[in-house]
Short mmCIF file of C-alpha atoms and ligand atoms in Angstrom, two decimals:
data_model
loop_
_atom_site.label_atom_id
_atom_site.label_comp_id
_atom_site.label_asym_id
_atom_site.label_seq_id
_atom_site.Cartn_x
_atom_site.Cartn_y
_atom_site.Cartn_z
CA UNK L 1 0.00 0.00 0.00
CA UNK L 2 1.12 3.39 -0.73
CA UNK L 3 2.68 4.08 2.79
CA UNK L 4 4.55 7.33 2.13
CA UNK L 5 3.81 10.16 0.33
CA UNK L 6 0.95 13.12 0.81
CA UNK L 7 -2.15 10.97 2.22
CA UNK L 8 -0.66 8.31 3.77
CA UNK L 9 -2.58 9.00 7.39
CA UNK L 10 -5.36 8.34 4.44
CA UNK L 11 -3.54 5.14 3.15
CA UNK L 12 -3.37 4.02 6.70
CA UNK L 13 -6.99 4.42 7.16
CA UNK L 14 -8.48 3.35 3.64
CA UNK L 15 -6.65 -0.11 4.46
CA UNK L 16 -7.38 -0.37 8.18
CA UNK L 17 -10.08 -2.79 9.82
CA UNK L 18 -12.56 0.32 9.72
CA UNK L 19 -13.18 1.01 5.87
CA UNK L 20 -12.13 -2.64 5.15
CA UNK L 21 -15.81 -3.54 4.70
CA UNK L 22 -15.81 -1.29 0.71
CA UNK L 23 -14.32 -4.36 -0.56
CA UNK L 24 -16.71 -7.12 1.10
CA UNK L 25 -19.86 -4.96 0.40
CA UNK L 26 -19.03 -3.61 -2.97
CA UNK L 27 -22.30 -5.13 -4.18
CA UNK L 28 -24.53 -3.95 -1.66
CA UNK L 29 -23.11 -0.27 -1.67
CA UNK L 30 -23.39 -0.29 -4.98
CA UNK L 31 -26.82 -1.31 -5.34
CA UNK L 32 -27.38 1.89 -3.14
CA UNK L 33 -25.07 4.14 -5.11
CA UNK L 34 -26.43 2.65 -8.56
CA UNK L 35 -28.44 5.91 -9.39
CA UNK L 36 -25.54 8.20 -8.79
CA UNK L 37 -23.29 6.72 -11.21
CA UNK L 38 -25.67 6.67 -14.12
CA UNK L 39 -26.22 10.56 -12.85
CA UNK L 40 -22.48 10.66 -13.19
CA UNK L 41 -22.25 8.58 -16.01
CA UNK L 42 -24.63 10.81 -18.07
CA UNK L 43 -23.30 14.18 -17.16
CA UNK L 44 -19.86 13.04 -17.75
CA UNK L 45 -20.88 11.46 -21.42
CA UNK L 46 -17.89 9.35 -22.16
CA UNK L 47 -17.20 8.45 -25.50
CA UNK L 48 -15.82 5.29 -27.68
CA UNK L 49 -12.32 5.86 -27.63
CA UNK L 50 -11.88 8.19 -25.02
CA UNK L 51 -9.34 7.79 -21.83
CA UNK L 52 -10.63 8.25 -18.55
CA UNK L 53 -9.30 8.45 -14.91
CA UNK L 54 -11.24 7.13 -12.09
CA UNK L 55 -10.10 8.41 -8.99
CA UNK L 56 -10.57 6.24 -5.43
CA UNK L 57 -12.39 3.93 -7.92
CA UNK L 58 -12.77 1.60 -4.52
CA UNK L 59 -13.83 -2.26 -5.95
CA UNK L 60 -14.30 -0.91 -9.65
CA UNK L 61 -18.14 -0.72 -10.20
CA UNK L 62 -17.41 2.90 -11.97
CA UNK L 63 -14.72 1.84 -13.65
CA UNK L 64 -16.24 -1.66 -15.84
CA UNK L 65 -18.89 1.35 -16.46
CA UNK L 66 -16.44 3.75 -18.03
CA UNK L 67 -15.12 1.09 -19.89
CA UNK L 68 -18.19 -0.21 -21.51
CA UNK L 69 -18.92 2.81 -22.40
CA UNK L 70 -15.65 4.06 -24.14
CA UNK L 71 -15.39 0.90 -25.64
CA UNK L 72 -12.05 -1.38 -26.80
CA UNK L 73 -10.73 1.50 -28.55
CA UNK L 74 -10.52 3.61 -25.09
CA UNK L 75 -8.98 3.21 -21.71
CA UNK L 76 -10.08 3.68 -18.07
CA UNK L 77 -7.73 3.83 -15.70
CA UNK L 78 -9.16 3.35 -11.88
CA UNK L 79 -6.54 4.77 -8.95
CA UNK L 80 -7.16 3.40 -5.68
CA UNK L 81 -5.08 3.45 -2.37
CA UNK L 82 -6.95 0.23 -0.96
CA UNK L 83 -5.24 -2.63 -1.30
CA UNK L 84 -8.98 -4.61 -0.70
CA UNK L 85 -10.61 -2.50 -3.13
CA UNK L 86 -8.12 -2.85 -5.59
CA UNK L 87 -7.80 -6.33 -5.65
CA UNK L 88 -11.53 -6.99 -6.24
CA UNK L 89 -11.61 -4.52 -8.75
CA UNK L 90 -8.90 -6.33 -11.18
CA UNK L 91 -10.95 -10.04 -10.11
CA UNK L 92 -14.02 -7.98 -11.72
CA UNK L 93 -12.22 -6.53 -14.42
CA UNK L 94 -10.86 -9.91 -15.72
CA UNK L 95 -14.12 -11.67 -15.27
CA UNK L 96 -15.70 -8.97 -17.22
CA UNK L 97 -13.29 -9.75 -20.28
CA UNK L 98 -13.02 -5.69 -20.55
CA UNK L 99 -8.91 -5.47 -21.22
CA UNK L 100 -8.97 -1.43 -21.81
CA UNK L 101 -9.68 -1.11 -18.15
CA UNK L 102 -6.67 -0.94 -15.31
CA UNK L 103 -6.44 -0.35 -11.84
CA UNK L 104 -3.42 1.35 -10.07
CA UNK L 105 -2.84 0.54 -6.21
CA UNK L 106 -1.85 4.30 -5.82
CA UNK L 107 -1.79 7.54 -4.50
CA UNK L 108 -3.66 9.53 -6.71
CA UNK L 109 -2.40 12.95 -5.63
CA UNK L 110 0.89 11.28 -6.06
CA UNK L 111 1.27 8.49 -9.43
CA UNK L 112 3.41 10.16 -12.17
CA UNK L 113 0.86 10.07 -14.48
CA UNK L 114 1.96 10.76 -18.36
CA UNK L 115 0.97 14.19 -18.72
CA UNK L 116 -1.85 15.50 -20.50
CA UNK L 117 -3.17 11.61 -21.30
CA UNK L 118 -6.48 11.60 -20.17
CA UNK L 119 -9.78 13.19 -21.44
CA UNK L 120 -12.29 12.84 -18.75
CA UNK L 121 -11.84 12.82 -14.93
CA UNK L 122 -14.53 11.24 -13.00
CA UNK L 123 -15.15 9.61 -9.46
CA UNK L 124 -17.72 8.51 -6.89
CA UNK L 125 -17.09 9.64 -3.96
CA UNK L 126 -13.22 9.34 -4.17
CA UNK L 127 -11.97 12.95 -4.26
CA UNK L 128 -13.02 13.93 -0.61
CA UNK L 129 -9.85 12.52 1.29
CA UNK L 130 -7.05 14.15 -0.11
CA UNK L 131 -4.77 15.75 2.78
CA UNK L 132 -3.94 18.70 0.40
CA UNK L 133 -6.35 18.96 -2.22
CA UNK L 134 -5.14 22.05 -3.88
CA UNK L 135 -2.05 20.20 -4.77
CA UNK L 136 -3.56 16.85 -5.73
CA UNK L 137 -5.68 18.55 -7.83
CA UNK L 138 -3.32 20.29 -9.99
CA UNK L 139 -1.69 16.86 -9.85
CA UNK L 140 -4.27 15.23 -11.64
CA UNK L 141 -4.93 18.26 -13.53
CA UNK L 142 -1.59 17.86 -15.41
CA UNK L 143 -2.34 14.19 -16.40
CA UNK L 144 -5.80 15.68 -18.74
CA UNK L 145 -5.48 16.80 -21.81
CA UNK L 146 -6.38 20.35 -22.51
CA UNK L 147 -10.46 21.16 -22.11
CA UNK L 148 -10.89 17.96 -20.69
CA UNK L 149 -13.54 17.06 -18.90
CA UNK L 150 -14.35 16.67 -14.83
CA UNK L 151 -17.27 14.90 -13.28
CA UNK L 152 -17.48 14.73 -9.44
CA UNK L 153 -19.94 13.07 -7.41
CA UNK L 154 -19.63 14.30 -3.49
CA UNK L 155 -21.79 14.58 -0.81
CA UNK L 156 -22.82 17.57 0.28
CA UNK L 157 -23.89 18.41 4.15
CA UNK L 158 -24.08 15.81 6.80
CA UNK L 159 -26.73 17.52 7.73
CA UNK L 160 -28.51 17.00 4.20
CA UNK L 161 -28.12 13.49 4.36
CA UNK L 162 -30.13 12.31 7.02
CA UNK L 163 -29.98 8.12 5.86
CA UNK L 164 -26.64 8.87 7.79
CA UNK L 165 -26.37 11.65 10.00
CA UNK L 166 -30.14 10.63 11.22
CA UNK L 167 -28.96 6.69 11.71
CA UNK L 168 -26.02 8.03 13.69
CA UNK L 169 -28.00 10.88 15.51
CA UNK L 170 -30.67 8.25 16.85
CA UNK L 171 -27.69 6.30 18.37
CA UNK L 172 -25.70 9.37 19.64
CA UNK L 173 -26.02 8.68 23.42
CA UNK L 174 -25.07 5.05 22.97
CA UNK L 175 -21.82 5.09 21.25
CA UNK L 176 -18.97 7.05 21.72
CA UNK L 177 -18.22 10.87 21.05
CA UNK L 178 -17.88 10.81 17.62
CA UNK L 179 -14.65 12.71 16.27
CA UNK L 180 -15.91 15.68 13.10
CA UNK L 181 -13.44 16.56 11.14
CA UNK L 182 -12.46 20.38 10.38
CA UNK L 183 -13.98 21.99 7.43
CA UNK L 184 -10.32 21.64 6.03
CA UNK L 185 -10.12 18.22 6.99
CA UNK L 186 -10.71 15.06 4.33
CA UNK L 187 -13.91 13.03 4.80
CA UNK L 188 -16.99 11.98 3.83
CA UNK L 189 -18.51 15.81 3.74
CA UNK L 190 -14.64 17.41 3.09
CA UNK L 191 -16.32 18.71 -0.52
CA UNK L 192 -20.05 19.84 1.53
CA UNK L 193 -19.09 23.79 0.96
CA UNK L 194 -19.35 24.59 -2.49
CA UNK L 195 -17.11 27.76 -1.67
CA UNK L 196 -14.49 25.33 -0.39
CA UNK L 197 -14.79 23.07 -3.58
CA UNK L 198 -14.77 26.08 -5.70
CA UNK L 199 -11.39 27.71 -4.41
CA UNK L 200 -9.69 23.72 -4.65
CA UNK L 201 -10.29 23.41 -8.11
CA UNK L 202 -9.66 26.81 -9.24
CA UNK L 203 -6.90 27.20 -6.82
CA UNK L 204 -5.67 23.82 -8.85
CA UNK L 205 -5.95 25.69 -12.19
CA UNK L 206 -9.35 24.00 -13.46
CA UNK L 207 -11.72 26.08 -15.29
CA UNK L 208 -15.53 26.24 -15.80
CA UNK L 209 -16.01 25.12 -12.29
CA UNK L 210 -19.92 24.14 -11.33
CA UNK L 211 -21.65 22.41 -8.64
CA UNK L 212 -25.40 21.23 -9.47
CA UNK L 213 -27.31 19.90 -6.45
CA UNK L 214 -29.22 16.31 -6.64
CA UNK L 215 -31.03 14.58 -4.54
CA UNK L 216 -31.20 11.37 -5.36
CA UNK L 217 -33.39 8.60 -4.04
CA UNK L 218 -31.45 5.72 -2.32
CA UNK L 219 -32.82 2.49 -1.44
CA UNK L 220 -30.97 1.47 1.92
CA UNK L 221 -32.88 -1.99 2.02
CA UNK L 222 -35.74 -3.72 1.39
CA UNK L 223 -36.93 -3.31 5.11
CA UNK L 224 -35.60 -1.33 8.04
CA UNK L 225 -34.24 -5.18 8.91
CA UNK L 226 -31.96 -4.85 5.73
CA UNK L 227 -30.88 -1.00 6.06
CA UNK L 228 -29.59 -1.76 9.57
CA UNK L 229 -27.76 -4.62 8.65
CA UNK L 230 -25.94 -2.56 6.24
CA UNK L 231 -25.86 0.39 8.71
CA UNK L 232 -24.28 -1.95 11.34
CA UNK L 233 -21.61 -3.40 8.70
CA UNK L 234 -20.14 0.27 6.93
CA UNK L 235 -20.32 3.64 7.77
CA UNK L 236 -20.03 5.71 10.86
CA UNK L 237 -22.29 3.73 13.40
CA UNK L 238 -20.11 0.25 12.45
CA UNK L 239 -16.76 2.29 12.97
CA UNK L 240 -18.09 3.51 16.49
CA UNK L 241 -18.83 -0.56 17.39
CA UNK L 242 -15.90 -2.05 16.47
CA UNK L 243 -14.94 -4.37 19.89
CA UNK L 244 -18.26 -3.11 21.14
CA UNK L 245 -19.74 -5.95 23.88
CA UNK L 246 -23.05 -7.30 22.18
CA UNK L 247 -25.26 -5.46 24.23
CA UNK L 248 -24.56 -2.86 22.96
CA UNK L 249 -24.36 -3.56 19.29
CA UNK L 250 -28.09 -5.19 20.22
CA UNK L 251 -29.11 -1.47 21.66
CA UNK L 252 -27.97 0.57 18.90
CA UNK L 253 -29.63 -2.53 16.31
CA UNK L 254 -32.79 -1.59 18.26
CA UNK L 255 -32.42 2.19 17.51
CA UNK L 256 -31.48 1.86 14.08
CA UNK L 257 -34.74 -0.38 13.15
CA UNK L 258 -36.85 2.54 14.75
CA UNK L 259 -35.14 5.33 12.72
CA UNK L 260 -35.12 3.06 8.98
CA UNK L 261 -38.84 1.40 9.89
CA UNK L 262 -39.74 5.73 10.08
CA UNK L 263 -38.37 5.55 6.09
CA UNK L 264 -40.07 2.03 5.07
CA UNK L 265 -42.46 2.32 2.35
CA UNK L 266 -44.07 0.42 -0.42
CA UNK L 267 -40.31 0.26 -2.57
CA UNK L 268 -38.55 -0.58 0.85
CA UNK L 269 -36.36 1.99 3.04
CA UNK L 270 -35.52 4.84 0.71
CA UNK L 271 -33.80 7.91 1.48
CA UNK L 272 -32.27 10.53 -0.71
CA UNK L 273 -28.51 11.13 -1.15
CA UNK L 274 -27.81 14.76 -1.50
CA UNK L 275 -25.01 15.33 -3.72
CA UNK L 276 -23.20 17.55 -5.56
CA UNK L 277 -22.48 16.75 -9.21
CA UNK L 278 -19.37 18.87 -9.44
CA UNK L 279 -18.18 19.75 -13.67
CA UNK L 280 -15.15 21.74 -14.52
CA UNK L 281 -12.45 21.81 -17.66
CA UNK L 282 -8.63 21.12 -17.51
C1 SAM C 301 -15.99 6.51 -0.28
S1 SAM C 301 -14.93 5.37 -1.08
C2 SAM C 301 -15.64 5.33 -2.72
C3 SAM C 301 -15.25 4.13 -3.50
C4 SAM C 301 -15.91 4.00 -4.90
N1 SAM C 301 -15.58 5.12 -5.75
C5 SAM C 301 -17.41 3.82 -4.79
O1 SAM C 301 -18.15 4.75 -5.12
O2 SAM C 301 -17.85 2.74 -4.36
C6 SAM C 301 -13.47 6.35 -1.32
C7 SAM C 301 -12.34 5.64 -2.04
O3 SAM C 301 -11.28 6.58 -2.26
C8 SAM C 301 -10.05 5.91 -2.07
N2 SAM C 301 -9.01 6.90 -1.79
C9 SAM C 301 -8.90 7.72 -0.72
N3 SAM C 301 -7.80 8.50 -0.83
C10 SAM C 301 -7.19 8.16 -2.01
C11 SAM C 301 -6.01 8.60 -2.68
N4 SAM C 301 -5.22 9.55 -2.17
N5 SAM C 301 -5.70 8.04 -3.87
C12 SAM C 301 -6.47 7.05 -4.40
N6 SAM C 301 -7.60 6.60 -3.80
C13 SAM C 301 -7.96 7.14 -2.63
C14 SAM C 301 -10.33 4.96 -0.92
O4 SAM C 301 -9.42 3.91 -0.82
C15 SAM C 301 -11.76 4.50 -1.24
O5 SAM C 301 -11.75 3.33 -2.02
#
């Protein structure tokens, strides 16, 4: 794993027992984040041909997408830090027969990429943890080709996104203080201030810089049963029970099934991601 360099507190954590769990659930996270990547996908508009860079590409879903899309006579190269992710991303890539897609076990903010090589930029949800974003920005900037294209998907508030700040708000008094990073700090809401994301790419020499708002509907699980599962297993409420005794983990279980059964409906527990689709040019 990339152990020196610019984010390697972040290489440290992306391959520690805590965020472990984006390799093993890859299919169930991305049967929740399915609707953002065709948002992404069909903002971003890839090509046959083209070459694209997936950044924190995790176990690969986005980047057998890009791939399909642009075709044999294209390329998709997925950067990830995880050695987990990475791993099932290349099983998936092989089974899928798709040879003009790669994955890098990398520092993105760090790879010598070839410069200018790449026309489109994209991600879900993989730009948010870089220590200095500025600079790893105008990093990857230098690896696109003139006018190229960047499509971002990032959350925006915590606050916003109540399927987790609500699950982990209904437990609050059971588990402990939780730590919230600074607004400079990388995380899951580092790119929630469109000011902040604004003055990173600019300040990284990207042009064109926008940031449309969606909301988009997320099924967390057939029932409140399945959301909980999922709640207990990733995210912010499984980090705060790791070694927890199992009365506990049975409290908080009882919590979360009251907050997701609040959500159940006819189409199962769905909540809406807010996100910002972020565009800009090289
Ligand atoms: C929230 S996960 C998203 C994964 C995937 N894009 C998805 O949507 O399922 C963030 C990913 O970014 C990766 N990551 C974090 N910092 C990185 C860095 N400096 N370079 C490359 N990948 C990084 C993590 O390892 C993790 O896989």
């Amino acid at each position: 794993m990339p152990s020196e360099g610019p984010n390697a507190p972040q290489a440290a954590y992306w391959n520690g027992p805590a965020t472990r769990a984006w390799a093993r659930e890859h299919e169930r996270i991305d049967a929740r984040f399915a609707p953002i990547l065709e948002l992404l996908l069909a903002r971003a508009a890839p090509r046959p041909g083209e070459r694209v860079l997936d950044i924190g590409c995790g176990s690969g879903t986005s980047t057998l997408a890009l791939a399909e899309r642009v075709g044999p006579g294209g390329r998709v190269l997925g950067v990830d830090i995880a050695v987990d992710s990475v791993e099932v991303a290349r099983r998936r890539i092989v089974k899928a027969g798709l040879a003009q897609a790669e994955v890098l076990l990398a520092d993105a903010a760090a790879h010598p990429f070839s410069t200018g090589s790449f026309d489109l930029l994209a991600s879900r949800f993989g730009v948010m943890f870089f220590l200095q974003p500025i600079e790893a920005f105008d990093h990857l900037r230098k690896a696109l080709a003139p006018g190229a294209r960047v499509v971002l998907a990032a959350f925006r508030a915590a606050a916003e996104n109540r399927w987790t700040s609500g699950a982990v708000a209904a437990v609050r008094d059971l588990i402990p203080p939780q730590p919230t990073p600074g607004p400079e700090e990388p995380g899951q809401f580092a790119f929630a201030d469109p000011a902040r994301v604004e003055r990173i790419l600019r300040g990284a020499g990207f042009a064109e810089v926008a940031l449309a708002p969606e909301d988009v509907p997320m099924r967390l699980g057939a029932d409140a049963e399945e959301a909980t599962g999922f709640a207990m297993a990733l995210g912010q409420v499984s980090r705060a029970l790791q070694n927890a005794p199992d009365g506990l983990r049975e409290a908080v279980r009882g919590r979360l099934l009251d907050f997701y059964r609040a959500a159940e409906g006819p189409g199962g527990v769905v909540m809406p991601a807010a996100i910002w689709l972020v565009t800009a040019r090289s």
